[in-house]
Short mmCIF file of C-alpha atoms in Angstrom, two decimals:
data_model
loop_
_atom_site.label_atom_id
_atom_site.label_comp_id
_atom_site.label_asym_id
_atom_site.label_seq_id
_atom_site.Cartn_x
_atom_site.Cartn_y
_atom_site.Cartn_z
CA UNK A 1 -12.83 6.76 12.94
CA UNK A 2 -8.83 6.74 12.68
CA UNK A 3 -7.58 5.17 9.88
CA UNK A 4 -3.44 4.81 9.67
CA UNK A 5 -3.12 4.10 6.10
CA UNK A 6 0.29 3.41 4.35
CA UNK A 7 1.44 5.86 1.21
CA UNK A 8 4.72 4.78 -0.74
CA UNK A 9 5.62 7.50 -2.96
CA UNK A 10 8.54 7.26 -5.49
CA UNK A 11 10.12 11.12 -6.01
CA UNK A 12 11.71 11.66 -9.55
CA UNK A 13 12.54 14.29 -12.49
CA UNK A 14 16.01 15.53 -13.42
CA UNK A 15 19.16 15.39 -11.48
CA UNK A 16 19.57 18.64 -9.31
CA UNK A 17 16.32 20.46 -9.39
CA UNK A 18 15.96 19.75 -5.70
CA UNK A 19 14.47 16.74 -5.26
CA UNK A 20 16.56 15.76 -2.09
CA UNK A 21 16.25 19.33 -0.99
CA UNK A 22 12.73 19.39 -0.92
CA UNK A 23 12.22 15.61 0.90
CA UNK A 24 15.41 17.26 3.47
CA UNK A 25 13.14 20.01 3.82
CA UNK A 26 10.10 18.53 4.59
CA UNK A 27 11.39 15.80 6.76
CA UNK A 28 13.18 18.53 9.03
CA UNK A 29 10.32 20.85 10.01
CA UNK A 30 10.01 19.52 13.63
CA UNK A 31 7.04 17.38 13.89
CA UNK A 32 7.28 14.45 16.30
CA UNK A 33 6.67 11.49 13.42
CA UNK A 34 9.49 12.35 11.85
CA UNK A 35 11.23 9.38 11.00
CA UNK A 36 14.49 9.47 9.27
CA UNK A 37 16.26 6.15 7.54
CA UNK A 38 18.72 5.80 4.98
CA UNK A 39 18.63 2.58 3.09
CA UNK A 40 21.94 0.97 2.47
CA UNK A 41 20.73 0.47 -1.03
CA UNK A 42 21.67 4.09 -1.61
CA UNK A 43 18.07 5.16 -2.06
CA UNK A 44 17.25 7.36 1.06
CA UNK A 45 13.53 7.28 2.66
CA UNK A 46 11.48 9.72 4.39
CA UNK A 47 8.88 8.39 6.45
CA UNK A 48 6.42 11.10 7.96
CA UNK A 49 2.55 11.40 9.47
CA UNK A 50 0.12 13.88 7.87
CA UNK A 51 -3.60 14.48 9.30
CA UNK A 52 -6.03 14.81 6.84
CA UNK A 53 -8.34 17.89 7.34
CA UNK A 54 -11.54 16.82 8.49
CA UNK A 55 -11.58 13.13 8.68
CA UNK A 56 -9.42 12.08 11.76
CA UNK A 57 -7.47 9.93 9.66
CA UNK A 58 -3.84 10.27 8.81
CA UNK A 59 -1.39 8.63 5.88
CA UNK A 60 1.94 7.71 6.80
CA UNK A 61 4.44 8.87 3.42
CA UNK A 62 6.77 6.79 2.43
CA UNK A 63 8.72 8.71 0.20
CA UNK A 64 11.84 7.03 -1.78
CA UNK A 65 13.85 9.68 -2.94
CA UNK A 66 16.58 8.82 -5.43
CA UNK A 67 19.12 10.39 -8.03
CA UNK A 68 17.32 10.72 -11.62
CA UNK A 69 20.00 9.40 -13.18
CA UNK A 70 19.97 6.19 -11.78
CA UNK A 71 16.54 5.42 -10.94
CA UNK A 72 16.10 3.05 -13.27
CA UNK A 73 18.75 1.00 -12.06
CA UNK A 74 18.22 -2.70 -11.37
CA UNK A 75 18.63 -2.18 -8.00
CA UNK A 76 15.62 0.17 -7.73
CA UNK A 77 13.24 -1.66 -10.01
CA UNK A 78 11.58 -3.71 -7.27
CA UNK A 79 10.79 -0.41 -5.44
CA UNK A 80 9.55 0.63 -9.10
CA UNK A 81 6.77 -2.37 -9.04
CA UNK A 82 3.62 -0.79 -7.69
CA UNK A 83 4.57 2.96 -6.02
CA UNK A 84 1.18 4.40 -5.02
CA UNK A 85 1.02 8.37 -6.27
CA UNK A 86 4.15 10.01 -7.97
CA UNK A 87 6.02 13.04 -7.37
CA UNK A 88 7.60 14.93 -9.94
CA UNK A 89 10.04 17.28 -9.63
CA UNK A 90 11.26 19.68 -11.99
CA UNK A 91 13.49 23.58 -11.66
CA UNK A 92 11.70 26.37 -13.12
CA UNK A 93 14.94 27.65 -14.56
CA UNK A 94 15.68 24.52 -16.82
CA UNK A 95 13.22 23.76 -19.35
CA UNK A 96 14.40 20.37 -20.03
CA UNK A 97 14.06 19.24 -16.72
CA UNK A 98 10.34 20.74 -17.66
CA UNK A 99 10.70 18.60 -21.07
CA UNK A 100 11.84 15.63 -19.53
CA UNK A 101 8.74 15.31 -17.02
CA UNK A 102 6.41 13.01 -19.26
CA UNK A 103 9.91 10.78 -19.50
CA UNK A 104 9.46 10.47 -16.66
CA UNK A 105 5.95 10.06 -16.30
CA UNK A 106 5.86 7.86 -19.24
CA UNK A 107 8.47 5.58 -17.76
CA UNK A 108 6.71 5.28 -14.05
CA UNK A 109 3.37 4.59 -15.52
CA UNK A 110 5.03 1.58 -17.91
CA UNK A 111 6.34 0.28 -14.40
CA UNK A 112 2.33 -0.26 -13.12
CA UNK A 113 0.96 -3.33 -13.98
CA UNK A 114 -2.74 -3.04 -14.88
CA UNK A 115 -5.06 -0.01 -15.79
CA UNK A 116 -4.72 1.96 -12.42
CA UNK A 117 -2.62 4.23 -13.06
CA UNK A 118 -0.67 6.28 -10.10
CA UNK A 119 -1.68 9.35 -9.12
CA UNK A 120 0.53 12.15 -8.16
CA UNK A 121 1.90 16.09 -8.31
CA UNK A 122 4.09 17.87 -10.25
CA UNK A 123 6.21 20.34 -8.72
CA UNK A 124 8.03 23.25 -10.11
CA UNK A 125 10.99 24.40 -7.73
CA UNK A 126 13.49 27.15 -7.73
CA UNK A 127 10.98 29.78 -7.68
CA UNK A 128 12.89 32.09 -5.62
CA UNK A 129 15.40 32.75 -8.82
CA UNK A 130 12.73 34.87 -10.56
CA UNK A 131 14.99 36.56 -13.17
CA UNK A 132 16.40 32.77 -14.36
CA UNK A 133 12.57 31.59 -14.38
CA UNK A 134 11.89 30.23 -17.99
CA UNK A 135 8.81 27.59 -17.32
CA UNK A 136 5.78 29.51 -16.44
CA UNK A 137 3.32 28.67 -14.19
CA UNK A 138 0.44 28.12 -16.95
CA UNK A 139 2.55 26.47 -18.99
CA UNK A 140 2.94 23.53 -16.42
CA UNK A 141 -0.56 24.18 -14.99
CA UNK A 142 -1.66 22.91 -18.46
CA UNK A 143 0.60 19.99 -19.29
CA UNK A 144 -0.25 18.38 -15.34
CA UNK A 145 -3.74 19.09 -15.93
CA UNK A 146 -3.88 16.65 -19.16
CA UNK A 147 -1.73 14.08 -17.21
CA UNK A 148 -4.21 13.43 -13.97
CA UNK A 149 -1.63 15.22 -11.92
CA UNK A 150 -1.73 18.46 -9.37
CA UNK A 151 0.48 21.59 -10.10
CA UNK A 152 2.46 23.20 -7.49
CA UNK A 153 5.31 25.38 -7.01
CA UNK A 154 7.64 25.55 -4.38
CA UNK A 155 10.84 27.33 -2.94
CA UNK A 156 13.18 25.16 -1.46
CA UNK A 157 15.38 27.72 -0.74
CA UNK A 158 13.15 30.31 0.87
CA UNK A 159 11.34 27.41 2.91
CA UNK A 160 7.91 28.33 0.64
CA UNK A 161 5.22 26.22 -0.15
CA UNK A 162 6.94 22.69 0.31
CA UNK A 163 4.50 21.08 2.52
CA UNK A 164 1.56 21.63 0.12
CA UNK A 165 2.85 19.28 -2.48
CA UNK A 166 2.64 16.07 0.09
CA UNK A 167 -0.44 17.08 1.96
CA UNK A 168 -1.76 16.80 -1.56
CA UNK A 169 -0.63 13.14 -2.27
CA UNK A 170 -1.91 12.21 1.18
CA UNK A 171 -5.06 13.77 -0.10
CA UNK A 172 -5.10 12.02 -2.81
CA UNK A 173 -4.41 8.47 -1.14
CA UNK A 174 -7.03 8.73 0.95
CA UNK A 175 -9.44 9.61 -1.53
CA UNK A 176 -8.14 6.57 -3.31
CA UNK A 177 -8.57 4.25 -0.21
CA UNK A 178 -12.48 5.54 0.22
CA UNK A 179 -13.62 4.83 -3.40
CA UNK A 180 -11.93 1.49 -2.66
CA UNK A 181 -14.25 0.92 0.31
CA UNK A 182 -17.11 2.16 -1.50
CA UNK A 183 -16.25 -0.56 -4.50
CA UNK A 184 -15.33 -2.96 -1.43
CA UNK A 185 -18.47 -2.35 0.27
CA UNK A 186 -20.57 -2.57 -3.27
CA UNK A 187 -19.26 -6.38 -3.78
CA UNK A 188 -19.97 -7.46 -0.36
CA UNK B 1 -15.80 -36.83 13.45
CA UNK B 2 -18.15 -34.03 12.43
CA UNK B 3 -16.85 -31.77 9.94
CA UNK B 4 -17.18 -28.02 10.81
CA UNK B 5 -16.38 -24.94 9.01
CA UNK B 6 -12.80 -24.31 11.63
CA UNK B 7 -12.79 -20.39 10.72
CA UNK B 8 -15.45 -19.50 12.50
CA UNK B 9 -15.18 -16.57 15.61
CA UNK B 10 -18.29 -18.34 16.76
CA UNK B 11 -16.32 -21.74 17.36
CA UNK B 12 -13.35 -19.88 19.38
CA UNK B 13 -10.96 -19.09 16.51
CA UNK B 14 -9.48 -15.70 16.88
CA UNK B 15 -7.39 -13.46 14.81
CA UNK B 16 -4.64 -12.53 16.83
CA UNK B 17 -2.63 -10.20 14.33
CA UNK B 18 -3.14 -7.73 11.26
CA UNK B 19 -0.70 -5.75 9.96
CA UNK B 20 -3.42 -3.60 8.93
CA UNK B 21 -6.19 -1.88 10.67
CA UNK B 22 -9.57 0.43 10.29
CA UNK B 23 -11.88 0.03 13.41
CA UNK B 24 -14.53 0.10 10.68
CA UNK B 25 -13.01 -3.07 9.05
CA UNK B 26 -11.48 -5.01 11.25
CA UNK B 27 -9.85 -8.45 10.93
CA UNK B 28 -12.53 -10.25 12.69
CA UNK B 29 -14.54 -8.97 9.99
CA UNK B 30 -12.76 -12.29 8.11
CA UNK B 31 -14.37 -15.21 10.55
CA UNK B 32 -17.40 -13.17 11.81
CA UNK B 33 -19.79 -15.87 9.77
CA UNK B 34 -21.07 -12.83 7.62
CA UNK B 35 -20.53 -12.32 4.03
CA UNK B 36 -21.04 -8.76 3.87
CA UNK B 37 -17.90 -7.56 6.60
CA UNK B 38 -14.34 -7.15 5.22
CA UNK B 39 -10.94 -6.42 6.26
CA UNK B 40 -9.09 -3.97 4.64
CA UNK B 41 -5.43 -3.44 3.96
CA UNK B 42 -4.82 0.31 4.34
CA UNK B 43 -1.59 0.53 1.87
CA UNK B 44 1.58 -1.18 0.83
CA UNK B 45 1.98 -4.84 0.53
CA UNK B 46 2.91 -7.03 1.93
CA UNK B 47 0.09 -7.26 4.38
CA UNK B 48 -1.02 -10.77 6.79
CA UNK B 49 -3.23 -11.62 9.06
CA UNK B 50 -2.56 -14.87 11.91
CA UNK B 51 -5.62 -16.92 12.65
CA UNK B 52 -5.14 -19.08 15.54
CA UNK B 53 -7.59 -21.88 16.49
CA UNK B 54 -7.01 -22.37 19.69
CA UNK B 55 -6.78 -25.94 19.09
CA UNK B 56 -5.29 -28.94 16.81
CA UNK B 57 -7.12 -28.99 13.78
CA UNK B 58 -6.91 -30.55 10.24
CA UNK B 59 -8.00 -28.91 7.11
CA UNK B 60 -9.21 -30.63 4.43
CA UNK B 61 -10.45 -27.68 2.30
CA UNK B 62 -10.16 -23.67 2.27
CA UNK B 63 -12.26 -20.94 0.87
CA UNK B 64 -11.07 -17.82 0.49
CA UNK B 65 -13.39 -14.39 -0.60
CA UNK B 66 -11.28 -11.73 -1.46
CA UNK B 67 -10.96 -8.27 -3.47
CA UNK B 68 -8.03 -7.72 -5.33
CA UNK B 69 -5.65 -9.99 -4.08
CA UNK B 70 -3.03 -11.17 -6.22
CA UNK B 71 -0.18 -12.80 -4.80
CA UNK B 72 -0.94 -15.27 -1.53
CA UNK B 73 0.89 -17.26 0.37
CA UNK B 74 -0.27 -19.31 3.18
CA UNK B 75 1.97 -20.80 6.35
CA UNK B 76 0.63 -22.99 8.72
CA UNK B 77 1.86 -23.70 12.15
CA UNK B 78 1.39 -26.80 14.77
CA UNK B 79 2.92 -25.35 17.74
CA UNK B 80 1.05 -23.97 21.00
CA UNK B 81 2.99 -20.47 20.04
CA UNK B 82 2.66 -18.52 17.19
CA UNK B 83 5.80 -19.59 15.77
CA UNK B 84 7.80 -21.91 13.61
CA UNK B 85 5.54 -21.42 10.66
CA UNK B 86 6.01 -23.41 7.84
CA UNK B 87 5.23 -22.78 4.03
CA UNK B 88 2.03 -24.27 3.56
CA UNK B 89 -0.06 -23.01 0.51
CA UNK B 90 0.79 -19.99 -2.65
CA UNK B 91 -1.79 -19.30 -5.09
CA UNK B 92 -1.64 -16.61 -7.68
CA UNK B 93 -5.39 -14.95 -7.72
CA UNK B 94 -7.47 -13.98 -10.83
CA UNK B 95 -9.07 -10.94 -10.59
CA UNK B 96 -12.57 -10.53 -12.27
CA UNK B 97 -13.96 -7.06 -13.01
CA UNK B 98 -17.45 -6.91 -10.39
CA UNK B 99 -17.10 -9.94 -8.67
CA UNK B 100 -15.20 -11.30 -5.42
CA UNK B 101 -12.76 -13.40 -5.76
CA UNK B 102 -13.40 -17.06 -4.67
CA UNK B 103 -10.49 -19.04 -4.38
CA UNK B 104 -11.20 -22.49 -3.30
CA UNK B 105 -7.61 -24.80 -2.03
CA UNK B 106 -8.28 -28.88 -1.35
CA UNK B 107 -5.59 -29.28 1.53
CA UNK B 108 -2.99 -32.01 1.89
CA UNK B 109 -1.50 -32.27 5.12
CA UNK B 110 -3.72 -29.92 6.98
CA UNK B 111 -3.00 -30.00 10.73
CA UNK B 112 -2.31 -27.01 12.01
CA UNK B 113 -3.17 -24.61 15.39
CA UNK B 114 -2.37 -21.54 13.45
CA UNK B 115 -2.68 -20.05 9.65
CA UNK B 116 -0.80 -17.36 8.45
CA UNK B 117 -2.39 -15.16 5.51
CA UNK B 118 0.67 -13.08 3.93
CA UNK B 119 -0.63 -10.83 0.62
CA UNK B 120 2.60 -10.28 -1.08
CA UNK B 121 0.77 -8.12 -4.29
CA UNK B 122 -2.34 -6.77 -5.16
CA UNK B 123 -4.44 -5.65 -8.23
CA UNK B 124 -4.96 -2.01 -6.21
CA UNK B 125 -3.42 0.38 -3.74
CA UNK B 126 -5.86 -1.63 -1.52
CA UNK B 127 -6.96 -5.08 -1.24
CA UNK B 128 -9.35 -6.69 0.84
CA UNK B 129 -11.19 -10.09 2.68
CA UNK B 130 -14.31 -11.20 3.34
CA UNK B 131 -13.66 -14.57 4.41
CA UNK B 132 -11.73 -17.60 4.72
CA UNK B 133 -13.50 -20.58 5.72
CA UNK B 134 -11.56 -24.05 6.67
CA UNK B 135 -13.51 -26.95 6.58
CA UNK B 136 -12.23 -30.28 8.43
CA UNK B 137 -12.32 -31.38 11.94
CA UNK B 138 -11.05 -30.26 15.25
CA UNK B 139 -8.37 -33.01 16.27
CA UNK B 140 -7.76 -32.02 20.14
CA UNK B 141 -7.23 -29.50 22.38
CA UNK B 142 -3.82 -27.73 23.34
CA UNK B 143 -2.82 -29.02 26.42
#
């Protein structure tokens, strides 16, 4: 089987740990789905295919990728109604950005209406300025761990680890979507 | 006139679009006649499905199984083409924990020659249908 299914993401943390850099950085490797749109809302959209390993099946990412400081805006809360996993961001080097993660986390869950509650990663980036690194690895490990979510870290800079982060979400979807059919299949 | 159940793949209704597709669970799934088949939605909403009946038909009364459907809106049509669809029906679904949903719609001014099934929420990621059954008559054919 080939299943297409359909993965809107929401991207958020503090303003300049790389959020944009990373979705730039993904969305410019050179695969042929690469799909590039910029919404006039100001919000800008990356739309790209991932296989997932050893199904046939793929998940199209939709990911909406906005400044942190005004995601919250009333112009973004209809995108803010029902976003499927979450990706937070945060730089290595700036423990607040760290900090403000469950704000974040807090504040996108409060957006979901009902008890299913969004899965996602958390992603640590700037890893590449070792000597300025102040949030370590455990440390984050731990805190994502207790919140449902998946720990990575990436380098933006040096081009290291950034695809692992979204194959991960895709992952995740599709897991979602087969205990779905399972429940869907249970009812019939 | 006899009164038939419209939806029905076995009396030449087809669905001719689905924004939405798993070759496991396909839309046809929704007018096969069999309980047990769904359709799926395979992420983001809005989703819809067209059923076209290849005829003029009026419908008197709608069932609709479902999983996790929250937000539906129903157009209806009474052209040859799939077009000029009209706002028909919108019903805000209940979900219950373990159980299908079962949504049952008496219809005034059913004629139509096509339905269109738009899903503008959900309770999930995912939602899905088993089937929609229209009961009422079969008017005439499309000339």
């Amino acid at each position: 089987m080939a299943v297409r299914l359909f993965l809107c993401s929401v991207r958020t943390g503090d303003p300049a740990v790389g959020k944009t850099a990373l979705a730039q950085i993904f969305r410019s490797d050179g695969a042929h789905f690469q799909k590039n749109y910029t919404l006039t809302t100001g919000v800008d959209l990356v739309v790209k295919t991932l296989p997932v390993p050893d199904t046939g099946d793929s998940v199209e990412l939709f990911i909406f990728d906005s400044a942190g400081k005004e995601l919250f805006s009333e112009m973004l809360d209809k995108l803010w109604e029902s976003p499927n996993v979450l990706c937070l961001v945060y730089d290595v080097t700036n423990e607040q950005s760290f900090l403000n993660c469950s704000k974040w986390l807090e504040k996108a869950r409060s957006q979901v209406p009902g008890t299913s509650l969004p899965a996602g990663v958390l992603v640590g980036n700037k890893t590449d300025l070792v000597s300025r690194r102040v949030v370590e690895a455990a440390q984050a490990q731990e805190w994502a761990l207790g919140q449902g979510l998946e720990c990575f870290e990436t380098s933006v800079k040096e081009m290291e680890n950034y695809e692992a982060p979204f194959q991960c979400l895709a992952r995740q979807f599709h897991q979602l979507y087969r205990e779905k059919l399972e429940v869907f299949h249970a009812l019939a | 006139m006899r009164k038939v159940d419209l939806c029905l793949s076995s009396e030449g209704t087809e669905v001719i679009l689905a924004t939405s597709s798993d070759e496991k669970h396909p839309p046809e799934n929704i007018i096969d006649g069999n309980p047990e088949t769904f359709w799926t939605t395979t992420g983001m909403f809005p989703q819809e499905f067209i059923i076209c009946f290849h005829k003029r038909v009026r419908i008197e009364r709608l069932v609709i199984q479902s999983c996790f459907v929250r937000t539906l809106q129903i157009e209806k049509s009474t052209s040859k083409e799939p077009d000029s669809f009209e706002q028909w029906i919108e019903r805000d679904l209940v979900h219950t924990e373990g159980q299908l949903q079962n949504e049952e719609i008496m219809a005034n001014d059913g004629h139509a020659t096509y339905l269109r099934f738009i899903i503008t929420s959900a309770f999930d990621h995912f939602a899905s249908v088993y089937s929609i059954s229209a009961e009422g008559i079969a008017v005439s054919n499309l000339s």
